[in-house]
Short mmCIF file of C-alpha atoms in Angstrom, two decimals:
data_model
loop_
_atom_site.label_atom_id
_atom_site.label_comp_id
_atom_site.label_asym_id
_atom_site.label_seq_id
_atom_site.Cartn_x
_atom_site.Cartn_y
_atom_site.Cartn_z
CA MET A 1 -27.96 5.34 -1.12
CA ASN A 2 -26.70 2.58 1.07
CA ASP A 3 -24.35 0.96 -1.36
CA THR A 4 -21.35 3.15 -0.75
CA ALA A 5 -18.83 3.71 2.01
CA ILE A 6 -16.11 6.37 2.35
CA ILE A 7 -12.90 4.85 3.80
CA VAL A 8 -10.70 7.18 5.79
CA PRO A 9 -7.32 5.66 6.83
CA MET A 10 -5.94 7.73 9.70
CA TYR A 11 -2.66 8.06 11.47
CA ASN A 12 -2.04 10.94 13.92
CA GLU A 13 -4.59 13.37 12.44
CA GLY A 14 -6.02 14.48 15.79
CA LYS A 15 -5.70 18.16 14.82
CA VAL A 16 -7.90 17.92 11.67
CA ILE A 17 -9.88 14.72 11.60
CA LYS A 18 -12.98 16.04 13.40
CA ASN A 19 -13.41 18.75 10.82
CA VAL A 20 -12.70 16.47 7.90
CA LEU A 21 -15.37 14.01 9.16
CA LYS A 22 -17.91 16.71 9.92
CA GLU A 23 -17.57 18.07 6.39
CA LEU A 24 -17.99 14.54 4.98
CA ILE A 25 -21.09 13.87 7.05
CA SER A 26 -22.68 17.21 6.15
CA LYS A 27 -22.11 16.82 2.38
CA VAL A 28 -22.42 13.10 1.51
CA PRO A 29 -25.11 10.56 2.49
CA TYR A 30 -22.81 7.53 2.72
CA ASP A 31 -21.39 5.51 5.55
CA ILE A 32 -17.99 6.62 6.70
CA ILE A 33 -15.44 4.09 7.93
CA VAL A 34 -12.45 5.51 9.76
CA VAL A 35 -9.53 3.08 10.26
CA ASP A 36 -7.14 4.30 12.91
CA ASP A 37 -3.76 2.89 12.26
CA CYS A 38 -2.69 2.91 15.94
CA SER A 39 -2.34 6.67 16.22
CA THR A 40 -0.27 7.88 19.17
CA ASP A 41 -2.22 11.16 19.61
CA ASP A 42 -5.95 11.63 20.27
CA SER A 43 -6.98 10.89 16.67
CA TYR A 44 -9.19 7.94 17.76
CA GLN A 45 -11.14 10.04 20.24
CA GLN A 46 -11.42 13.00 17.81
CA ALA A 47 -12.63 10.68 15.04
CA CYS A 48 -15.58 9.46 17.12
CA VAL A 49 -18.08 11.71 15.36
CA LYS A 50 -21.74 10.62 15.48
CA GLY A 51 -22.59 8.22 12.70
CA VAL A 52 -19.00 7.24 11.84
CA TYR A 53 -17.80 3.66 11.91
CA LEU A 54 -14.49 3.50 13.77
CA ILE A 55 -11.96 0.66 13.60
CA LYS A 56 -8.65 0.58 15.39
CA HIS A 57 -5.44 -1.30 14.54
CA ILE A 58 -3.75 -2.19 17.81
CA VAL A 59 -0.36 -2.04 16.08
CA ASN A 60 0.69 0.37 13.38
CA LEU A 61 0.60 -1.46 10.04
CA GLY A 62 0.60 1.28 7.38
CA GLN A 63 -1.80 3.06 5.06
CA GLY A 64 -2.21 0.09 2.72
CA ALA A 65 -3.22 -2.12 5.55
CA ALA A 66 -5.64 0.43 6.88
CA LEU A 67 -7.29 0.74 3.38
CA GLN A 68 -7.63 -3.01 3.18
CA THR A 69 -9.24 -3.17 6.60
CA GLY A 70 -11.67 -0.54 5.47
CA ILE A 71 -12.43 -2.46 2.28
CA GLU A 72 -13.05 -5.72 4.19
CA PHE A 73 -15.35 -3.96 6.62
CA ALA A 74 -17.20 -2.26 3.82
CA ARG A 75 -17.71 -5.73 2.22
CA LYS A 76 -19.03 -6.92 5.59
CA LEU A 77 -21.55 -4.04 5.54
CA GLY A 78 -22.60 -5.17 2.06
CA LYS A 79 -21.24 -2.11 0.21
CA LYS A 80 -20.72 -2.17 -3.54
CA TYR A 81 -18.63 0.91 -3.89
CA VAL A 82 -15.93 2.59 -1.74
CA VAL A 83 -14.24 5.94 -2.03
CA THR A 84 -10.80 6.25 -0.37
CA PHE A 85 -10.41 9.60 1.22
CA ASP A 86 -7.36 10.99 3.13
CA ALA A 87 -7.77 12.03 6.73
CA ASP A 88 -5.49 15.07 6.55
CA GLY A 89 -7.90 17.40 4.71
CA GLN A 90 -6.07 17.24 1.36
CA HIS A 91 -9.00 15.77 -0.52
CA SER A 92 -12.13 17.59 -1.67
CA VAL A 93 -15.57 16.27 -0.65
CA GLU A 94 -17.03 17.81 -3.91
CA ASP A 95 -15.04 15.28 -5.97
CA ILE A 96 -16.88 12.25 -4.46
CA GLU A 97 -20.11 12.33 -6.42
CA PRO A 98 -18.62 12.73 -9.92
CA PHE A 99 -16.33 9.74 -9.24
CA LEU A 100 -19.22 7.60 -7.99
CA ASN A 101 -21.44 8.57 -10.98
CA VAL A 102 -18.83 6.98 -13.30
CA LEU A 103 -19.07 3.71 -11.38
CA ARG A 104 -22.84 3.82 -11.18
CA GLU A 105 -23.15 4.47 -14.93
CA ASN A 106 -20.92 1.40 -15.39
CA LYS A 107 -18.35 3.35 -17.36
CA ALA A 108 -15.48 1.98 -15.19
CA ASP A 109 -14.75 -0.34 -12.27
CA ILE A 110 -12.23 1.95 -10.64
CA VAL A 111 -11.87 5.72 -10.90
CA LEU A 112 -8.49 7.14 -9.98
CA GLY A 113 -8.01 10.80 -9.01
CA SER A 114 -5.47 12.88 -10.80
CA ARG A 115 -4.21 16.20 -9.43
CA PHE A 116 -2.53 16.87 -12.79
CA LEU A 117 -5.93 16.67 -14.64
CA GLY A 118 -7.50 18.65 -11.78
CA LYS A 119 -5.96 20.96 -9.33
CA ALA A 120 -3.01 20.77 -6.88
CA GLU A 121 -3.15 23.84 -4.71
CA ASN A 122 0.23 24.93 -3.31
CA MET A 123 1.96 21.73 -4.40
CA PRO A 124 5.68 21.86 -3.62
CA GLU A 125 7.85 21.78 -6.79
CA TYR A 126 9.91 18.77 -5.72
CA LYS A 127 6.72 16.74 -5.22
CA LYS A 128 5.73 17.38 -8.84
CA HIS A 129 9.00 15.95 -10.10
CA VAL A 130 8.84 12.96 -7.77
CA LEU A 131 5.28 12.15 -8.89
CA GLN A 132 6.30 12.57 -12.52
CA LEU A 133 9.02 10.01 -11.92
CA SER A 134 6.62 7.62 -10.30
CA ARG A 135 4.56 7.70 -13.53
CA TYR A 136 7.57 6.26 -15.42
CA PHE A 137 8.10 3.69 -12.68
CA THR A 138 4.52 2.57 -12.99
CA TYR A 139 4.77 2.40 -16.74
CA ALA A 140 8.00 0.38 -16.48
CA THR A 141 6.46 -2.12 -14.05
CA THR A 142 2.91 -2.42 -15.50
CA GLY A 143 2.89 -0.99 -19.02
CA MET A 144 0.14 1.37 -17.94
CA TRP A 145 0.19 5.13 -18.24
CA PHE A 146 -1.27 7.38 -15.58
CA THR A 147 -1.06 11.06 -15.12
CA ASP A 148 -1.04 10.58 -11.36
CA SER A 149 -0.24 7.04 -10.17
CA HIS A 150 0.07 7.82 -6.41
CA ASN A 151 -3.15 9.63 -5.65
CA GLY A 152 -5.07 8.50 -2.57
CA PHE A 153 -8.44 9.56 -3.97
CA ARG A 154 -10.18 6.65 -5.63
CA ALA A 155 -13.57 5.17 -6.15
CA ILE A 156 -13.68 1.41 -6.43
CA ASN A 157 -16.34 -1.27 -7.21
CA ILE A 158 -15.43 -3.73 -4.54
CA LYS A 159 -18.44 -6.03 -4.85
CA ASP A 160 -17.85 -7.22 -8.43
CA PHE A 161 -14.10 -7.63 -7.71
CA PRO A 162 -13.77 -9.81 -4.63
CA ASN A 163 -10.07 -10.39 -5.49
CA PHE A 164 -9.26 -6.66 -5.23
CA ASN A 165 -7.31 -7.00 -1.97
CA ILE A 166 -4.33 -4.92 -0.99
CA SER A 167 -1.45 -6.90 0.54
CA GLN A 168 1.19 -4.13 0.69
CA ASN A 169 0.84 -2.65 4.15
CA ARG A 170 2.71 0.52 3.64
CA MET A 171 3.01 3.07 0.88
CA ALA A 172 3.86 0.62 -1.87
CA HIS A 173 0.09 -0.15 -1.92
CA ALA A 174 -0.44 2.61 -4.40
CA SER A 175 1.74 0.77 -6.91
CA GLU A 176 0.05 -2.55 -5.98
CA ILE A 177 -3.35 -1.04 -6.75
CA ILE A 178 -2.25 -0.57 -10.35
CA ASP A 179 -1.21 -4.24 -10.42
CA LEU A 180 -4.58 -5.24 -9.03
CA ILE A 181 -6.33 -3.31 -11.78
CA LYS A 182 -4.36 -5.22 -14.32
CA LYS A 183 -4.74 -8.66 -12.70
CA ASN A 184 -8.49 -8.25 -12.14
CA LYS A 185 -8.97 -6.79 -15.67
CA MET A 186 -10.77 -3.81 -14.21
CA ARG A 187 -11.89 -0.95 -16.47
CA TYR A 188 -10.17 2.17 -15.17
CA VAL A 189 -10.37 5.87 -15.79
CA GLU A 190 -8.65 8.89 -14.38
CA MET A 191 -10.60 11.93 -13.40
CA PRO A 192 -9.60 15.37 -12.21
CA CYS A 193 -9.56 15.88 -8.50
CA THR A 194 -8.34 18.65 -6.17
CA ILE A 195 -5.50 18.17 -3.75
CA LYS A 196 -5.04 20.94 -1.21
CA TYR A 197 -1.52 21.28 0.18
CA THR A 198 -1.65 23.10 3.51
CA ASP A 199 1.26 23.84 5.82
CA TYR A 200 -0.11 21.01 8.00
CA SER A 201 -0.37 18.40 5.26
CA LYS A 202 3.05 19.41 3.74
CA GLN A 203 4.68 18.93 7.12
CA LYS A 204 3.11 15.48 7.49
CA GLY A 205 3.76 14.31 3.89
CA GLN A 206 6.16 11.58 2.81
CA SER A 207 9.83 12.34 2.41
CA VAL A 208 11.42 11.91 -1.03
CA LEU A 209 13.74 9.27 0.42
CA ASN A 210 10.76 7.18 1.32
CA SER A 211 10.33 6.60 -2.50
CA ILE A 212 13.27 4.28 -2.30
CA ASN A 213 11.57 2.26 0.47
CA ILE A 214 8.42 2.09 -1.63
CA ILE A 215 10.30 0.78 -4.66
CA PHE A 216 12.03 -1.87 -2.50
CA GLU A 217 8.78 -2.98 -0.80
CA TYR A 218 6.92 -3.16 -4.07
CA ALA A 219 9.74 -5.02 -5.87
CA SER A 220 10.26 -7.56 -3.09
CA GLY A 221 6.49 -8.09 -2.83
CA ARG A 222 6.30 -8.93 -6.52
CA LEU A 223 9.39 -11.16 -6.44
CA ILE A 224 7.98 -13.17 -3.49
CA GLN A 225 4.61 -13.58 -5.27
CA MET B 1 18.13 -28.97 2.59
CA VAL B 2 20.26 -27.04 0.06
CA VAL B 3 21.66 -24.94 2.91
CA ILE B 4 22.53 -28.01 5.01
CA LEU B 5 24.22 -29.73 2.07
CA GLY B 6 26.02 -26.48 1.28
CA TYR B 7 27.41 -26.30 4.84
CA LEU B 8 28.44 -29.90 4.81
CA VAL B 9 30.44 -29.34 1.67
CA LEU B 10 31.90 -26.18 3.22
CA PHE B 11 32.96 -28.00 6.40
CA ALA B 12 34.49 -30.82 4.31
CA PHE B 13 36.56 -28.22 2.42
CA ILE B 14 37.65 -26.43 5.59
CA LEU B 15 38.73 -29.77 7.22
CA ASN B 16 40.41 -30.96 3.96
CA PRO B 17 41.82 -27.91 2.17
CA GLN B 18 43.38 -30.09 -0.55
CA TRP B 19 39.93 -31.12 -1.71
CA ALA B 20 38.96 -27.52 -1.99
CA ASP B 21 42.08 -26.81 -4.08
CA LYS B 22 41.24 -29.76 -6.41
CA VAL B 23 37.63 -28.61 -6.89
CA ALA B 24 38.62 -24.98 -7.31
CA LYS B 25 41.13 -25.98 -10.04
CA PHE B 26 38.42 -27.97 -11.83
CA PHE B 27 36.16 -24.86 -11.92
CA GLY B 28 39.00 -22.53 -12.87
CA ILE B 29 39.00 -20.77 -9.53
CA GLU B 30 42.40 -19.62 -8.40
CA SER B 31 42.46 -21.35 -4.92
CA GLY B 32 40.54 -23.48 -2.53
CA ALA B 33 40.27 -20.55 -0.13
CA ALA B 34 38.54 -18.42 -2.77
CA LEU B 35 36.13 -21.26 -3.50
CA ILE B 36 35.25 -21.51 0.23
CA THR B 37 34.65 -17.72 0.28
CA TYR B 38 32.35 -17.86 -2.76
CA ILE B 39 30.37 -20.78 -1.34
CA SER B 40 30.02 -18.94 2.01
CA ILE B 41 28.70 -15.81 0.34
CA ALA B 42 26.23 -17.81 -1.72
CA LEU B 43 24.96 -19.69 1.32
CA LEU B 44 24.64 -16.53 3.46
CA SER B 45 22.78 -14.77 0.63
CA LEU B 46 20.35 -17.71 0.35
CA ILE B 47 19.76 -17.74 4.14
CA SER B 48 19.06 -13.97 4.02
CA ILE B 49 16.45 -14.35 1.31
CA VAL B 50 14.77 -17.35 3.08
CA LEU B 51 14.65 -15.35 6.33
CA TYR B 52 13.29 -12.31 4.56
CA VAL B 53 10.49 -14.33 2.90
CA LYS B 54 9.64 -16.03 6.29
CA GLN B 55 9.54 -12.59 7.95
CA LYS B 56 7.26 -11.25 5.26
CA ASN B 57 4.93 -14.25 5.71
CA GLN B 58 4.84 -13.67 9.44
CA ASN B 59 4.02 -9.98 8.90
CA GLU B 60 1.07 -11.07 6.75
CA SER B 61 -0.17 -13.34 9.56
CA ILE B 62 0.23 -10.55 12.08
CA THR B 63 -1.69 -8.16 9.78
CA LYS B 64 -4.57 -10.64 9.47
CA ILE B 65 -4.82 -10.93 13.25
CA ILE B 66 -4.75 -7.23 13.85
CA ARG B 67 -7.32 -6.63 11.14
CA HIS B 68 -9.55 -9.39 12.54
CA ILE B 69 -9.38 -7.78 16.02
CA GLY B 70 -10.03 -4.23 14.60
CA ILE B 71 -13.07 -5.38 12.60
CA LYS B 72 -14.46 -7.44 15.48
CA ASP B 73 -14.24 -4.43 17.85
CA ALA B 74 -15.49 -1.87 15.26
CA LYS B 75 -17.96 0.53 16.64
CA LYS B 76 -20.43 3.07 15.32
CA CYS B 77 -20.06 6.43 17.14
#
């Protein structure tokens, strides 16, 4: 089916990206769009796997910006659905089809992954607590409850929602996506997904202190709007 | 405009401290010097906010340019 693209935002994943993309290509029949957010290692070269669309930001903008670039490119290619998929190997390719089936059956406009409904292999304890806190933050700012409000695995109907556009460049985009669901009156559902925490991905993950940055970016973005 | 007016008032008070004392007394503030301090803090805060908003808007423009270049030069491997 040519109506779907997998968007893979990437920053310094030279060690793993080739394997991630090869697995995606071997298991799903969809176009893959990799957005390199100005990596400083050889990620761009490693990501040039046959059949993959490759886009490069000439300046590092952030994961939110990379996702939006992927979404805009997917719209240019005429795609109806996108799945956002992390470049570090944490996400499971097997979760893609069940998420897309929900969109295709018109049961929702956006499907959000939840590691707490699914599986979080080797998740650090502190991360569990930080994510639980983020649920309360999301509820306080939007009135919406999620079991996992900061999960990068999502399937989105971008064609019927042309105003679904991420403006937060960095990690506050995850909170902004919840706002976009509300503003665009999108039907949403959470589904179980698997997040695999490896030594590699744990070392690359966000620090707890970055949560304060995220709150500040999100709050100032909303105030300015 | 607000900032310019604010600074004009501030300079007027600095050059004529007795005016600052009179206005301070009217608002129940203990001294003209305290009034000048409060006005200065308010003006500097306003300038910070305006600069922050301008910087955010510039960042948005930069993002649009970088995205446009990235999409224009996209390739299929």
